[in-house]
Coordinates of C-alpha atoms and ligand atoms in Angstrom, one line a residue:
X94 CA 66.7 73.2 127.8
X95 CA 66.2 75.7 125.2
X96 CA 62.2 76.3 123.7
X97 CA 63.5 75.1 120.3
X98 CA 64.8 71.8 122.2
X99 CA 61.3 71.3 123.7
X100 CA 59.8 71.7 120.2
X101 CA 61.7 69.3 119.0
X102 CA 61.7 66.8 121.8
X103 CA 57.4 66.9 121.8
X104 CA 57.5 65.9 118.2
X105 CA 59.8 63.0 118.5
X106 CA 59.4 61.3 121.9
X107 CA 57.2 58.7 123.0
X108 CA 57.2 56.5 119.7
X109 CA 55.7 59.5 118.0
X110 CA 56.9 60.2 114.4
X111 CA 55.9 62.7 111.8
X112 CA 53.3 62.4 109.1
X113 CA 54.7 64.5 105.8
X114 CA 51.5 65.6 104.5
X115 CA 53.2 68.5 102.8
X116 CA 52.8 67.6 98.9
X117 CA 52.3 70.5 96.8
X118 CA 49.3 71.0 94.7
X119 CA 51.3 69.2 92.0
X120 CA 52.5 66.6 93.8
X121 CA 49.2 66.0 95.6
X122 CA 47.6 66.0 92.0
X123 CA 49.7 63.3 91.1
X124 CA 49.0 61.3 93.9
X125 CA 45.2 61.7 93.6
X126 CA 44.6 61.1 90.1
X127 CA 47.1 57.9 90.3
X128 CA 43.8 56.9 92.2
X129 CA 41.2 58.0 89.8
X130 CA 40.2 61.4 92.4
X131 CA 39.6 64.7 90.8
X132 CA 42.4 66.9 92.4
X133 CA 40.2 69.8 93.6
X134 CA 41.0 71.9 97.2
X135 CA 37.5 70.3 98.7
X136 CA 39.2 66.5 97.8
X137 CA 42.5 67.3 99.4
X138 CA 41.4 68.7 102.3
X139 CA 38.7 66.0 102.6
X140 CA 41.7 63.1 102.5
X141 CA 43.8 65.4 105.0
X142 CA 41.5 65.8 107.3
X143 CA 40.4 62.3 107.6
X144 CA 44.3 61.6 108.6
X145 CA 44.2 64.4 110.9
X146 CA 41.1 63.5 112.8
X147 CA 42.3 60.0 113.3
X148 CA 42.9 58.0 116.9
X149 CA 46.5 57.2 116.2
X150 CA 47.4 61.1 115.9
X151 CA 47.2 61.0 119.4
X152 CA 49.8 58.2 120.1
X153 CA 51.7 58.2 116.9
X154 CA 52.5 61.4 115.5
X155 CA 54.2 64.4 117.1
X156 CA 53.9 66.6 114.1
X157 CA 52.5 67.1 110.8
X158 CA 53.8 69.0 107.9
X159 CA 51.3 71.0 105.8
X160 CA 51.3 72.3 102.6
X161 CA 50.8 76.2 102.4
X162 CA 47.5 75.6 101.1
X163 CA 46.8 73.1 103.8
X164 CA 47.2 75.2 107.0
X165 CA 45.1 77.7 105.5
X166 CA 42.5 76.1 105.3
X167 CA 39.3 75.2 107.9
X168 CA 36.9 72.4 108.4
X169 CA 33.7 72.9 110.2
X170 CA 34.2 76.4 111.7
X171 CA 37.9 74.8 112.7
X172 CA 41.0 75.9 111.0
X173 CA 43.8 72.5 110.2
X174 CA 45.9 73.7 112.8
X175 CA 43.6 73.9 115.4
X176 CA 42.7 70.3 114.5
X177 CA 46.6 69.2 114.3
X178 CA 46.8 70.9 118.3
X179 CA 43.7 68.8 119.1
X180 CA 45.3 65.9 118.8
X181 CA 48.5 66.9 120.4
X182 CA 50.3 66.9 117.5
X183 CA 52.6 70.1 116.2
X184 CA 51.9 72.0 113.0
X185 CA 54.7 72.1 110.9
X186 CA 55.0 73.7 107.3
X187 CA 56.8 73.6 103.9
X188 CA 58.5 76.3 103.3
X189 CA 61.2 76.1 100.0
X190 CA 59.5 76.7 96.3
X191 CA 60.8 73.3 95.0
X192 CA 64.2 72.1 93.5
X193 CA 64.8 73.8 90.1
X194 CA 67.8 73.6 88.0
X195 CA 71.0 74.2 89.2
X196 CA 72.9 77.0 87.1
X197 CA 75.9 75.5 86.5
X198 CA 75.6 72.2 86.5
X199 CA 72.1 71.7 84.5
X200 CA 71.2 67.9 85.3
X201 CA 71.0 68.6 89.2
X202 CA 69.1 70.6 91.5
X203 CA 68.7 74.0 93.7
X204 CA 66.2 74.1 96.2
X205 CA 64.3 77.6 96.3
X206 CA 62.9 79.5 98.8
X207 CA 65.5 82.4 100.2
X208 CA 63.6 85.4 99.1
X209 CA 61.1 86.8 101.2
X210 CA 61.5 83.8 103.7
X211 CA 61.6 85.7 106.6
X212 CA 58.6 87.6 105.9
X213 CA 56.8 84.4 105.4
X214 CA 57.9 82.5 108.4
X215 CA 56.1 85.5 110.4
X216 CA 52.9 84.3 109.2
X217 CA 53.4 80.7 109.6
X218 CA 54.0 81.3 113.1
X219 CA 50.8 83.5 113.4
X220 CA 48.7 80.8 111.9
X221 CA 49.9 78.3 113.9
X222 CA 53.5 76.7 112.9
X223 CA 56.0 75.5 115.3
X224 CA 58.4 73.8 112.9
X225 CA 59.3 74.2 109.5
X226 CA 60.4 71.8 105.9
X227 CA 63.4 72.7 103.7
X228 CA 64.3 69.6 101.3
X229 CA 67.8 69.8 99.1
X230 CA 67.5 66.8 96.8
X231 CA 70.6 64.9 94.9
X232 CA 70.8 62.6 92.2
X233 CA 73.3 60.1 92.5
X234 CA 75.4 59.0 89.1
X235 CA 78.9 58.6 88.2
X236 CA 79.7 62.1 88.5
X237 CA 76.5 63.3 91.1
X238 CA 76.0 64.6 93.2
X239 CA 78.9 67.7 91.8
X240 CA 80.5 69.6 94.4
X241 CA 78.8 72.4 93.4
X242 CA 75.4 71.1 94.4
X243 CA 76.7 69.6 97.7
X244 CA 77.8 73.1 98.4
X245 CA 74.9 75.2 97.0
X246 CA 72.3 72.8 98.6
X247 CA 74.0 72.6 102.1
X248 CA 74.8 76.9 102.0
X249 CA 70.6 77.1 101.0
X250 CA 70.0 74.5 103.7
X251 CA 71.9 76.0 106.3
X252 CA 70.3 80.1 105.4
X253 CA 67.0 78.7 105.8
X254 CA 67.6 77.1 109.0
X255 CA 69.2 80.1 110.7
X256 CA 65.8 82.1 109.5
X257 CA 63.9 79.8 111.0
X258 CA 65.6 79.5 114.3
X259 CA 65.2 83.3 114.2
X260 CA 61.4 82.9 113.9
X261 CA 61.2 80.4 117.3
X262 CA 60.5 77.5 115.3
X263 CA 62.5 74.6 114.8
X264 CA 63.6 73.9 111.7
X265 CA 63.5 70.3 109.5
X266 CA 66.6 69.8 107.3
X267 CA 66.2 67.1 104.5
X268 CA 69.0 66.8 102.1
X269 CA 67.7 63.9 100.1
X270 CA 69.8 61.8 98.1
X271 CA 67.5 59.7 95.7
X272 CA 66.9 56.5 95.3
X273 CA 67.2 56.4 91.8
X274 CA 70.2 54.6 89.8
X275 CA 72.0 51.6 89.5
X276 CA 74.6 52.6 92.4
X277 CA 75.4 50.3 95.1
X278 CA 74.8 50.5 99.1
X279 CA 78.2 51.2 99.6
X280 CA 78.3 54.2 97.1
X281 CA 74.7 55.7 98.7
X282 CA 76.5 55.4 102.0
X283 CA 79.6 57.3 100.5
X284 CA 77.2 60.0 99.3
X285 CA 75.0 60.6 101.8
X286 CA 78.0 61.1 104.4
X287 CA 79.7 63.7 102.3
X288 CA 75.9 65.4 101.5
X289 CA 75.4 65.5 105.5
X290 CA 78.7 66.5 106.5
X291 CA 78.7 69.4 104.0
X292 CA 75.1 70.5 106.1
X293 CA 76.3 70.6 108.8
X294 CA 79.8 72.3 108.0
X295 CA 77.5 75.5 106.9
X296 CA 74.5 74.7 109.7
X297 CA 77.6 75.5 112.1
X298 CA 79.0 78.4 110.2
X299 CA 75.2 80.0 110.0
X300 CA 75.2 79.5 113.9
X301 CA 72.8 77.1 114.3
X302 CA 71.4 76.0 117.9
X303 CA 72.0 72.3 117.0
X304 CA 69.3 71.2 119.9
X305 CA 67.0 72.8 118.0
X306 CA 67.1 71.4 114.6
X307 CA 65.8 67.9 113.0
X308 CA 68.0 66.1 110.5
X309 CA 65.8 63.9 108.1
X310 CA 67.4 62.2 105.8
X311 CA 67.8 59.1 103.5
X312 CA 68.0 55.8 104.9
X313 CA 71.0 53.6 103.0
X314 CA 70.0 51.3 100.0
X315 CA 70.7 50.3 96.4
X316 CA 69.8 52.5 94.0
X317 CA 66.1 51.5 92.6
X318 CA 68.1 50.0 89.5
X319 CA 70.1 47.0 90.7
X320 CA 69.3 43.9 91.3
X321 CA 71.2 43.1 94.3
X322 CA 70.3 44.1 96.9
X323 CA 71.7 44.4 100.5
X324 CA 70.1 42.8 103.7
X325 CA 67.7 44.6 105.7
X326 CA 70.0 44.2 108.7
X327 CA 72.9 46.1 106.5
X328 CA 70.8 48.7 105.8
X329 CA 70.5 49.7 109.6
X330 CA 74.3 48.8 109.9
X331 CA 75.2 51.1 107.2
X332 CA 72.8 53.8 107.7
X333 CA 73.7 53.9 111.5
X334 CA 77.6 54.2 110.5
X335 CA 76.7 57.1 108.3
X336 CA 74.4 58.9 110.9
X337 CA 77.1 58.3 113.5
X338 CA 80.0 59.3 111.8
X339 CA 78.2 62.7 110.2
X340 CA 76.0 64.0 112.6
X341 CA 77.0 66.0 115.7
X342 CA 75.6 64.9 119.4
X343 CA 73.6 67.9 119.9
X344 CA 71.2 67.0 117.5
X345 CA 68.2 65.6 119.3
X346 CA 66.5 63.3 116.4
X347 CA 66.4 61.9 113.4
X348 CA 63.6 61.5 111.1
X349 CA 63.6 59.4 107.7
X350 CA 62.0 59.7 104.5
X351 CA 60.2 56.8 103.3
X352 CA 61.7 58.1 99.5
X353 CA 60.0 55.3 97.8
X354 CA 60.1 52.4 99.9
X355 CA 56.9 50.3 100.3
X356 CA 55.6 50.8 103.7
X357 CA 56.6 47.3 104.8
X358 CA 60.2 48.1 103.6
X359 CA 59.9 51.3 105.6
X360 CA 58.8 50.1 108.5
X361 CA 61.3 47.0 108.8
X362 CA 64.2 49.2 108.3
X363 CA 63.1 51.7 110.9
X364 CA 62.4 49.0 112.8
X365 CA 66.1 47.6 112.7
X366 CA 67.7 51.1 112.5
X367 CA 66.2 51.0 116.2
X368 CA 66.8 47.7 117.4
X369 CA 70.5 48.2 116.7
X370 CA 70.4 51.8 117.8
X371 CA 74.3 52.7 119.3
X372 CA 73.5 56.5 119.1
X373 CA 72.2 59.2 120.8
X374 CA 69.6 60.2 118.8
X375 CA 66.1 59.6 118.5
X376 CA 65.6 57.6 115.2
X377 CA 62.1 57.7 113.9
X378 CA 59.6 58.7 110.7
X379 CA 59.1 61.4 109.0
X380 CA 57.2 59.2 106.3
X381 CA 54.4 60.9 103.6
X382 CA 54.1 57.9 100.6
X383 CA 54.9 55.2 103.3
X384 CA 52.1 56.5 106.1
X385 CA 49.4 57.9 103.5
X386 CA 49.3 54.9 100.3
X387 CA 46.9 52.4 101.4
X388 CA 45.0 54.6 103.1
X389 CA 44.8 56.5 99.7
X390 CA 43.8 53.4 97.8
X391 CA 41.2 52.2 100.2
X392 CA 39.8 56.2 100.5
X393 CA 39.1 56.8 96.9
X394 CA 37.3 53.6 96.5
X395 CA 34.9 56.0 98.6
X396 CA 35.6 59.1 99.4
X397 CA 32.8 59.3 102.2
X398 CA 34.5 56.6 104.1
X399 CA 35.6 58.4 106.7
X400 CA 36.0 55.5 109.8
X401 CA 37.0 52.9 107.2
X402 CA 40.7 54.7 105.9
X403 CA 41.0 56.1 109.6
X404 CA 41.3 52.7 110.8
X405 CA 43.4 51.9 107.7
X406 CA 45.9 55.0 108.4
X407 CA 45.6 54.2 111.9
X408 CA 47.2 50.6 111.5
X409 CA 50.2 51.9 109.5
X410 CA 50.9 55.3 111.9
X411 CA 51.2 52.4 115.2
X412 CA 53.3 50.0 112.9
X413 CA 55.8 53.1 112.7
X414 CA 55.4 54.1 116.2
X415 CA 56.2 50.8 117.0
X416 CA 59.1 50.5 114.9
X417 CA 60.5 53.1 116.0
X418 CA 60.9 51.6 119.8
X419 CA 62.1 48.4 117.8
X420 CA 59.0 46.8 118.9
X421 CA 57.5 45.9 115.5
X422 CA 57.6 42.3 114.0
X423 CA 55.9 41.2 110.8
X424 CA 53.0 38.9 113.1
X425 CA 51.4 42.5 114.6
X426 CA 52.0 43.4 110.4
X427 CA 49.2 40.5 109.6
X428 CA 47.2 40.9 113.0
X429 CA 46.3 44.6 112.5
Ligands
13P327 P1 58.3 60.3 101.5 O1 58.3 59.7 102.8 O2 57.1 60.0 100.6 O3 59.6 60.3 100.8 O4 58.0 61.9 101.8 C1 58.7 62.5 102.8 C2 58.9 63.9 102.4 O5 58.6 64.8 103.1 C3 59.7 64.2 101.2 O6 60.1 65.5 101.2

């Protein structure tokens, strides 16, 4: 077993999952003010470290993924990663510049991040990081995702993972395909198996220890748009075919993005996704919006209330730890 293999399995294993905390400033801004917070570095830290100093951090998640401000920052004479290791959990980091436009084809997106990267990763590694973020992000529409971004994304995806590898740590490769549309199941599914097939086509060409490396994609739904909608239990049908059909053995896990879904609609699917499980791979979370939200709400109706959105946080991190052993059921939903 290769170190990046152990990496990998210590994040995933055990019903442990990932908590994405990795929002830029921007993003983070966003998500504060949509709760009437003043987005300042003392506030995000202060919501941050309440998830990280939580009791189901312990249980429930394997790693976290900071922000670059994040893992710089200390608490108490004790810096975030030392706090993440505490817990048991890995420290994991962001490292692309965000999707920008694609040159070329001007209504899609690049993901950047290549220059300097290896320079960059050196640090991460000093101050603590053991795995690293790269998301490619694609919009589906009649003519999206273009080849050109299927290709550009997966080459971008693939040069940041071999970097990464290089630098002992084990490196997260998202390639998103939004929710957003009208497009059907059927067409997501079509997608997303052409988006991941193309990753892994240049992951292989870049050389790529495959045990090493942690796939997290999109789970299989309607586009946000329509109105009908598949079953639950098609969605784990369809997003198993997918991950079956495009992703090689080697790979020890997958984790999902919540990309929108409520955390109920999250957690079900994970949930199914694992009861039906006829794969190798570890199938859990690598949720941000569908771990954080209520805990969010209920924090900024007091910032100060530090044991009240810990047990709030802590109820949704063991519904996903539970669903991803297939355990979960909608009664321990309304008991917790
Ligand atoms: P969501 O679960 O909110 O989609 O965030 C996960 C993530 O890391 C997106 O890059």
């Amino acid at each position: 077993m290769t170190e990046l293999n152990k990496i990998s399995l210590k994040i995933l294993s055990d019903g442990k999952g990932i908590l994405a905390a990795d929002e830029s400033t921007g993003t983070m801004t966003k998500r504060l003010e949509s709760v009437k917070v003043p987005s300042n570095e003392e506030n995000r830290l202060l919501f941050r470290k309440t998830l990280f100093s939580s009791e189901s951090m312990k249980n429930c998640i394997g790693g976290v993924i900071l922000y670059d401000e994040t893992i710089k920052q200390s608490s108490e004479s004790k810096t975030i990663p030392e706090i993440i290791n505490a817990s048991g959990a890995v420290v994991g980091i962001k490292v692309d510049t965000g999707a920008k436009t694609l040159a070329g084809s001007p209504e899609e997106k690049i993901t950047e991040g290549l220059d300097g990267l290896r320079e960059r990763l050196k640090k991460y590694y000093e101050l603590g990081a053991r795995f690293t973020k790269w998301r490619g992000v694609y919009t589906i529409s009649e003519n999206y995702p273009s080849k050109l971004s299927i290709h550009s994304n997966a080459h971008a995806l693939a040069r940041y993972a071999k970097l990464v590898q290089e630098c002992e740590m084990v490196p997260i490769v998202e390639p998103e395909v939004l929710m957003d549309g009208k497009h059907s199941a059927k067409t997501c599914f079509e997608k997303t198996s052409e988006v991941i097939k193309k990753c892994f086509e240049e992951l292989m060409l870049h050389k790529i220890d495959l045990s090493g490396l942690i796939l997290k994609p999109n789970m299989i739904l309607d586009g946000t748009n329509t109105t009908k909608k598949i079953s639950n239990e098609e969605v784990a049908d369809l997003t198993l075919k997918c991950l079956k059909e495009s992703v090689p053995q080697e790979v020890p896990g997958i984790t999902f993005l919540s990309g929108g879904q409520s955390e109920i609609e999250a957690t079900e699917n994970l949930n199914l996704i694992n009861k039906k499980n006829n794969t190798n791979f570890i199938m859990t979370y690598s949720y941000g919006r569908a771990l954080q939200q209520s805990a969010l709400k209920y924090w900024s109706k007091d910032i100060k209330n530090i044991a009240g959105t810990q047990k709030i946080f802590d109820h949704r991190a063991n519904m996903c730890s539970l669903a991803s052993q297939g355990k979960w059921s909608k009664e321990l939903e309304i008991q917790g």
